[in-house]
PDB file of C-alpha atoms in Angstrom:
ATOM      1  CA  MET A 235     185.418 207.987 171.015  1.00 88.00           C
ATOM      2  CA  ILE A 236     184.280 204.781 172.688  1.00 91.00           C
ATOM      3  CA  THR A 237     185.865 204.723 176.121  1.00 83.00           C
ATOM      4  CA  ASN A 238     183.478 202.547 178.131  1.00 82.00           C
ATOM      5  CA  LEU A 239     184.474 198.948 177.496  1.00 90.00           C
ATOM      6  CA  SER A 240     183.215 197.674 180.817  1.00 91.00           C
ATOM      7  CA  PRO A 241     181.467 194.301 180.767  1.00 92.00           C
ATOM      8  CA  LEU A 242     177.741 194.308 180.190  1.00 94.00           C
ATOM      9  CA  ASP A 243     175.199 193.002 182.652  1.00 96.00           C
ATOM     10  CA  ILE A 244     171.782 193.437 181.116  1.00 97.00           C
ATOM     11  CA  GLU A 245     169.321 191.234 182.991  1.00 96.00           C
ATOM     12  CA  GLY A 246     172.175 188.793 183.574  1.00 96.00           C
ATOM     13  CA  PHE A 247     173.409 188.837 179.967  1.00 97.00           C
ATOM     14  CA  THR A 248     177.089 189.738 179.688  1.00 96.00           C
ATOM     15  CA  GLY A 249     177.385 189.843 175.907  1.00 94.00           C
ATOM     16  CA  THR A 250     179.463 186.676 175.751  1.00 92.00           C
ATOM     17  CA  TYR A 251     178.311 184.315 172.993  1.00 90.00           C
ATOM     18  CA  GLU A 252     179.619 181.252 174.822  1.00 93.00           C
ATOM     19  CA  MET A 253     177.526 182.074 177.896  1.00 94.00           C
ATOM     20  CA  ALA A 254     174.358 183.242 176.128  1.00 92.00           C
ATOM     21  CA  ASP A 255     172.456 179.935 176.308  1.00 92.00           C
ATOM     22  CA  ALA A 256     173.161 179.417 180.003  1.00 95.00           C
ATOM     23  CA  GLN A 257     172.341 183.048 180.754  1.00 96.00           C
ATOM     24  CA  HIS A 258     169.078 182.739 178.793  1.00 94.00           C
ATOM     25  CA  VAL A 259     168.044 179.671 180.797  1.00 93.00           C
ATOM     26  CA  ALA A 260     168.904 181.438 184.081  1.00 96.00           C
ATOM     27  CA  ALA A 261     166.975 184.584 183.074  1.00 95.00           C
ATOM     28  CA  LEU A 262     163.940 182.544 182.063  1.00 93.00           C
ATOM     29  CA  ARG A 263     164.044 180.676 185.387  1.00 93.00           C
ATOM     30  CA  ARG A 264     164.197 183.977 187.267  1.00 95.00           C
ATOM     31  CA  TRP A 265     161.193 185.233 185.316  1.00 94.00           C
ATOM     32  CA  GLN A 266     159.260 182.008 185.973  1.00 93.00           C
ATOM     33  CA  ALA A 267     160.098 182.223 189.688  1.00 94.00           C
ATOM     34  CA  ALA A 268     158.783 185.799 189.743  1.00 94.00           C
ATOM     35  CA  HIS A 269     155.599 184.688 187.897  1.00 93.00           C
ATOM     36  CA  PRO A 270     154.705 181.342 189.518  1.00 91.00           C
ATOM     37  CA  ASP A 271     151.062 181.481 188.374  1.00 92.00           C
ATOM     38  CA  THR A 272     151.994 181.795 184.697  1.00 91.00           C
ATOM     39  CA  ASP A 273     151.781 178.754 182.438  1.00 91.00           C
ATOM     40  CA  PRO A 274     155.421 177.959 181.540  1.00 85.00           C
ATOM     41  CA  HIS A 275     154.246 176.796 178.094  1.00 89.00           C
ATOM     42  CA  GLY A 276     151.756 179.600 177.575  1.00 92.00           C
ATOM     43  CA  GLU A 277     151.805 182.656 175.367  1.00 94.00           C
ATOM     44  CA  GLU A 278     153.125 185.026 178.049  1.00 94.00           C
ATOM     45  CA  ALA A 279     156.072 182.734 178.885  1.00 92.00           C
ATOM     46  CA  HIS A 280     156.796 182.324 175.181  1.00 94.00           C
ATOM     47  CA  ALA A 281     156.784 186.112 174.656  1.00 95.00           C
ATOM     48  CA  GLU A 282     159.169 186.579 177.580  1.00 95.00           C
ATOM     49  CA  GLY A 283     161.424 183.841 176.238  1.00 94.00           C
ATOM     50  CA  MET A 284     161.584 185.587 172.861  1.00 96.00           C
ATOM     51  CA  ARG A 285     162.275 188.928 174.525  1.00 96.00           C
ATOM     52  CA  LEU A 286     165.147 187.352 176.437  1.00 96.00           C
ATOM     53  CA  VAL A 287     166.506 185.829 173.219  1.00 96.00           C
ATOM     54  CA  ALA A 288     166.608 189.351 171.776  1.00 97.00           C
ATOM     55  CA  VAL A 289     168.406 190.661 174.880  1.00 97.00           C
ATOM     56  CA  ALA A 290     170.960 187.830 174.670  1.00 96.00           C
ATOM     57  CA  ASP A 291     171.559 188.315 170.946  1.00 96.00           C
ATOM     58  CA  THR A 292     171.682 192.108 171.104  1.00 97.00           C
ATOM     59  CA  THR A 293     174.105 192.207 174.031  1.00 97.00           C
ATOM     60  CA  ALA A 294     176.408 189.695 172.313  1.00 96.00           C
ATOM     61  CA  ARG A 295     176.374 191.562 168.991  1.00 96.00           C
ATOM     62  CA  TYR A 296     176.754 194.893 170.764  1.00 97.00           C
ATOM     63  CA  THR A 297     179.804 193.728 172.724  1.00 96.00           C
ATOM     64  CA  ASP A 298     181.446 192.321 169.626  1.00 96.00           C
ATOM     65  CA  VAL A 299     180.865 195.441 167.516  1.00 97.00           C
ATOM     66  CA  ARG A 300     181.689 197.870 170.343  1.00 97.00           C
ATOM     67  CA  ASP A 301     185.055 196.194 170.873  1.00 96.00           C
ATOM     68  CA  LEU A 302     185.860 196.221 167.146  1.00 97.00           C
ATOM     69  CA  LEU A 303     184.956 199.908 166.879  1.00 97.00           C
ATOM     70  CA  ALA A 304     186.945 200.835 169.980  1.00 97.00           C
ATOM     71  CA  HIS A 305     190.020 198.995 168.724  1.00 96.00           C
ATOM     72  CA  GLU A 306     189.733 200.737 165.353  1.00 97.00           C
ATOM     73  CA  GLN A 307     189.512 204.123 167.058  1.00 97.00           C
ATOM     74  CA  VAL A 308     192.559 203.456 169.241  1.00 96.00           C
ATOM     75  CA  VAL A 309     194.652 202.171 166.338  1.00 97.00           C
ATOM     76  CA  ARG A 310     193.553 205.070 164.106  1.00 98.00           C
ATOM     77  CA  ALA A 311     194.648 207.577 166.751  1.00 97.00           C
ATOM     78  CA  GLU A 312     197.974 205.752 167.080  1.00 98.00           C
ATOM     79  CA  ARG A 313     198.369 205.745 163.287  1.00 98.00           C
ATOM     80  CA  ASP A 314     197.835 209.508 163.147  1.00 98.00           C
ATOM     81  CA  HIS A 315     200.172 210.064 166.086  1.00 98.00           C
ATOM     82  CA  LEU A 316     202.957 208.010 164.506  1.00 98.00           C
ATOM     83  CA  LEU A 317     202.553 209.694 161.117  1.00 98.00           C
ATOM     84  CA  HIS A 318     202.916 213.018 162.933  1.00 98.00           C
ATOM     85  CA  GLN A 319     206.000 211.698 164.733  1.00 98.00           C
ATOM     86  CA  VAL A 320     207.634 211.079 161.343  1.00 98.00           C
ATOM     87  CA  GLU A 321     207.255 214.778 160.536  1.00 97.00           C
ATOM     88  CA  LEU A 322     208.560 215.840 163.948  1.00 97.00           C
ATOM     89  CA  ARG A 323     211.576 213.539 163.668  1.00 96.00           C
ATOM     90  CA  TRP A 324     212.364 214.873 160.197  1.00 95.00           C
ATOM     91  CA  GLU A 325     212.129 218.467 161.399  1.00 95.00           C
ATOM     92  CA  ALA A 326     214.394 217.635 164.336  1.00 94.00           C
ATOM     93  CA  LEU A 327     217.167 216.710 161.904  1.00 89.00           C
ATOM     94  CA  SER A 328     217.577 220.357 160.888  1.00 86.00           C
ATOM     95  CA  ASN A 329     219.210 221.343 164.164  1.00 88.00           C
ATOM     96  CA  ALA A 330     220.212 218.012 165.709  1.00 84.00           C
ATOM     97  CA  SER A 331     223.609 218.007 167.395  1.00 87.00           C
ATOM     98  CA  ALA A 332     223.751 214.209 167.128  1.00 90.00           C
ATOM     99  CA  TRP A 333     222.636 214.007 163.516  1.00 86.00           C
ATOM    100  CA  LEU A 334     223.088 210.241 163.012  1.00 88.00           C
ATOM    101  CA  ALA A 335     221.104 209.455 166.159  1.00 93.00           C
ATOM    102  CA  ALA A 336     218.366 211.886 165.097  1.00 93.00           C
ATOM    103  CA  HIS A 337     218.283 210.384 161.612  1.00 92.00           C
ATOM    104  CA  HIS A 338     218.013 206.896 163.083  1.00 94.00           C
ATOM    105  CA  ALA A 339     215.072 208.103 165.209  1.00 95.00           C
ATOM    106  CA  TYR A 340     213.464 209.407 162.010  1.00 96.00           C
ATOM    107  CA  VAL A 341     213.988 206.053 160.208  1.00 96.00           C
ATOM    108  CA  LEU A 342     212.471 204.195 163.160  1.00 97.00           C
ATOM    109  CA  ALA A 343     209.501 206.582 163.151  1.00 98.00           C
ATOM    110  CA  VAL A 344     208.897 205.825 159.460  1.00 98.00           C
ATOM    111  CA  ASP A 345     208.955 202.097 160.163  1.00 97.00           C
ATOM    112  CA  GLU A 346     206.554 202.443 163.101  1.00 98.00           C
ATOM    113  CA  ALA A 347     204.199 204.573 161.005  1.00 98.00           C
ATOM    114  CA  ARG A 348     204.151 201.945 158.242  1.00 98.00           C
ATOM    115  CA  LEU A 349     203.233 199.261 160.759  1.00 98.00           C
ATOM    116  CA  ALA A 350     200.569 201.501 162.290  1.00 98.00           C
ATOM    117  CA  VAL A 351     198.950 202.138 158.898  1.00 98.00           C
ATOM    118  CA  ASP A 352     198.820 198.400 158.188  1.00 98.00           C
ATOM    119  CA  MET A 353     197.437 197.596 161.638  1.00 98.00           C
ATOM    120  CA  TRP A 354     194.789 200.301 161.302  1.00 98.00           C
ATOM    121  CA  ARG A 355     193.705 198.914 157.907  1.00 98.00           C
ATOM    122  CA  GLU A 356     193.200 195.463 159.444  1.00 98.00           C
ATOM    123  CA  ARG A 357     191.166 196.854 162.353  1.00 97.00           C
ATOM    124  CA  ALA A 358     189.106 199.127 160.115  1.00 98.00           C
ATOM    125  CA  GLU A 359     188.282 196.295 157.722  1.00 98.00           C
ATOM    126  CA  ALA A 360     187.260 194.061 160.635  1.00 97.00           C
ATOM    127  CA  ALA A 361     185.002 196.788 162.051  1.00 97.00           C
ATOM    128  CA  LEU A 362     183.380 197.389 158.647  1.00 97.00           C
ATOM    129  CA  LYS A 363     182.565 193.687 158.273  1.00 96.00           C
ATOM    130  CA  ARG A 364     180.604 193.619 161.547  1.00 95.00           C
ATOM    131  CA  PRO A 365     177.962 196.363 161.540  1.00 94.00           C
ATOM    132  CA  PHE A 366     175.558 196.736 164.438  1.00 96.00           C
ATOM    133  CA  PHE A 367     171.859 197.095 163.728  1.00 95.00           C
ATOM    134  CA  CYS A 368     168.515 196.372 165.310  1.00 96.00           C
ATOM    135  CA  SER A 369     166.184 194.264 163.211  1.00 94.00           C
ATOM    136  CA  SER A 370     163.145 194.217 165.495  1.00 96.00           C
ATOM    137  CA  PRO A 371     161.446 196.217 168.241  1.00 96.00           C
ATOM    138  CA  ARG A 372     162.784 193.668 170.736  1.00 97.00           C
ATOM    139  CA  ASP A 373     166.353 194.352 169.541  1.00 97.00           C
ATOM    140  CA  GLU A 374     165.728 198.100 169.813  1.00 98.00           C
ATOM    141  CA  ALA A 375     164.413 197.697 173.368  1.00 97.00           C
ATOM    142  CA  ALA A 376     167.502 195.677 174.347  1.00 97.00           C
ATOM    143  CA  TYR A 377     169.773 198.285 172.740  1.00 98.00           C
ATOM    144  CA  ARG A 378     168.030 201.015 174.771  1.00 98.00           C
ATOM    145  CA  GLN A 379     168.641 198.957 177.919  1.00 97.00           C
ATOM    146  CA  ILE A 380     172.342 198.746 177.065  1.00 97.00           C
ATOM    147  CA  GLN A 381     172.584 202.513 176.641  1.00 97.00           C
ATOM    148  CA  GLU A 382     170.537 203.185 179.779  1.00 97.00           C
ATOM    149  CA  ALA A 383     173.068 201.033 181.661  1.00 96.00           C
ATOM    150  CA  GLY A 384     175.757 203.557 180.674  1.00 94.00           C
ATOM    151  CA  HIS A 385     177.236 201.920 177.589  1.00 96.00           C
ATOM    152  CA  PRO A 386     177.840 204.083 174.502  1.00 95.00           C
ATOM    153  CA  ALA A 387     175.689 204.208 171.401  1.00 96.00           C
ATOM    154  CA  LEU A 388     177.486 202.804 168.374  1.00 97.00           C
ATOM    155  CA  GLU A 389     176.004 204.791 165.492  1.00 96.00           C
ATOM    156  CA  GLU A 390     178.472 207.688 165.595  1.00 96.00           C
ATOM    157  CA  ALA A 391     181.515 205.396 165.722  1.00 96.00           C
ATOM    158  CA  GLN A 392     180.120 203.305 162.855  1.00 97.00           C
ATOM    159  CA  ALA A 393     179.459 206.422 160.768  1.00 96.00           C
ATOM    160  CA  ASP A 394     183.003 207.610 161.479  1.00 96.00           C
ATOM    161  CA  LEU A 395     184.552 204.475 159.965  1.00 97.00           C
ATOM    162  CA  ASP A 396     186.566 204.889 156.785  1.00 97.00           C
ATOM    163  CA  ARG A 397     184.537 203.099 154.079  1.00 97.00           C
ATOM    164  CA  THR A 398     187.633 202.277 151.989  1.00 98.00           C
ATOM    165  CA  PRO A 399     190.387 201.435 154.468  1.00 98.00           C
ATOM    166  CA  ALA A 400     192.502 199.510 151.938  1.00 98.00           C
ATOM    167  CA  GLN A 401     192.572 202.512 149.594  1.00 98.00           C
ATOM    168  CA  THR A 402     193.268 204.936 152.421  1.00 98.00           C
ATOM    169  CA  ALA A 403     196.064 202.750 153.776  1.00 98.00           C
ATOM    170  CA  LYS A 404     197.558 202.438 150.296  1.00 98.00           C
ATOM    171  CA  ARG A 405     197.513 206.232 149.894  1.00 98.00           C
ATOM    172  CA  LEU A 406     199.004 206.836 153.343  1.00 98.00           C
ATOM    173  CA  ARG A 407     201.761 204.293 152.716  1.00 97.00           C
ATOM    174  CA  ALA A 408     202.470 205.749 149.260  1.00 98.00           C
ATOM    175  CA  ASP A 409     202.700 209.278 150.678  1.00 98.00           C
ATOM    176  CA  LEU A 410     204.925 208.089 153.491  1.00 98.00           C
ATOM    177  CA  ASP A 411     207.181 206.057 151.199  1.00 97.00           C
ATOM    178  CA  HIS A 412     207.442 208.852 148.632  1.00 97.00           C
ATOM    179  CA  SER A 413     208.417 211.398 151.301  1.00 96.00           C
ATOM    180  CA  HIS A 414     210.847 208.967 152.879  1.00 96.00           C
ATOM    181  CA  GLU A 415     212.506 208.220 149.550  1.00 96.00           C
ATOM    182  CA  ARG A 416     212.999 211.921 148.854  1.00 96.00           C
ATOM    183  CA  ARG A 417     214.217 212.564 152.379  1.00 94.00           C
ATOM    184  CA  THR A 418     216.652 209.654 152.153  1.00 93.00           C
ATOM    185  CA  GLN A 419     218.182 211.284 149.076  1.00 93.00           C
ATOM    186  CA  LEU A 420     218.474 214.609 150.898  1.00 90.00           C
ATOM    187  CA  ALA A 421     220.005 212.913 153.941  1.00 87.00           C
ATOM    188  CA  ALA A 422     222.536 211.164 151.705  1.00 88.00           C
ATOM    189  CA  GLU A 423     223.557 214.513 150.224  1.00 87.00           C
ATOM    190  CA  THR A 424     223.965 215.990 153.712  1.00 79.00           C
ATOM    191  CA  LEU A 425     225.992 213.008 154.846  1.00 78.00           C
ATOM    192  CA  ALA A 426     228.218 213.231 151.748  1.00 76.00           C
ATOM    193  CA  VAL A 427     228.970 216.883 152.508  1.00 71.00           C
ATOM    194  CA  ALA A 428     229.691 216.072 156.140  1.00 68.00           C
ATOM    195  CA  ARG A 429     232.170 213.368 155.133  1.00 73.00           C
ATOM    196  CA  ALA A 430     233.957 215.525 152.528  1.00 65.00           C
TER     197      ALA A 430
END
């Protein structure tokens, strides 16, 4: 699970798209100050400029994808927790002394689980639309720098994504709704007996 969401600082690049140009200019100036004898329009300066472009782009893409993956993981865990709560609330009805209150807690748990499934689907679809990849050796070098700075690799979280979140959400909602419908009928029978 991705737990390190701390801001990046890779050679002055924070992974913020809006700041990337200014950070690139500052990084290039620092490099030029450290290499005063280098032609600022020469091949070496150009190569460093391109390397810094890769660092800026990779940190920005990394931050974006990392945050999407982390949000998906958190919402997925919450979805699973709330689906489990539905089962616990239903089981609690069997020996509840305040049956109506316990049944209301069950109904609320079903509603929360439905919302959690829908929220997870949205987050999972967003994460699937924004894969992280390295398209050049410069990107790969920047990605190594990010990991060496203590930030997590993204491959495992990407591989763990559900590839068909809409279908999975539809199945989870259908299972939940089917169980709830049946349980509502059973609860109605219990309530009818209690009122008789």
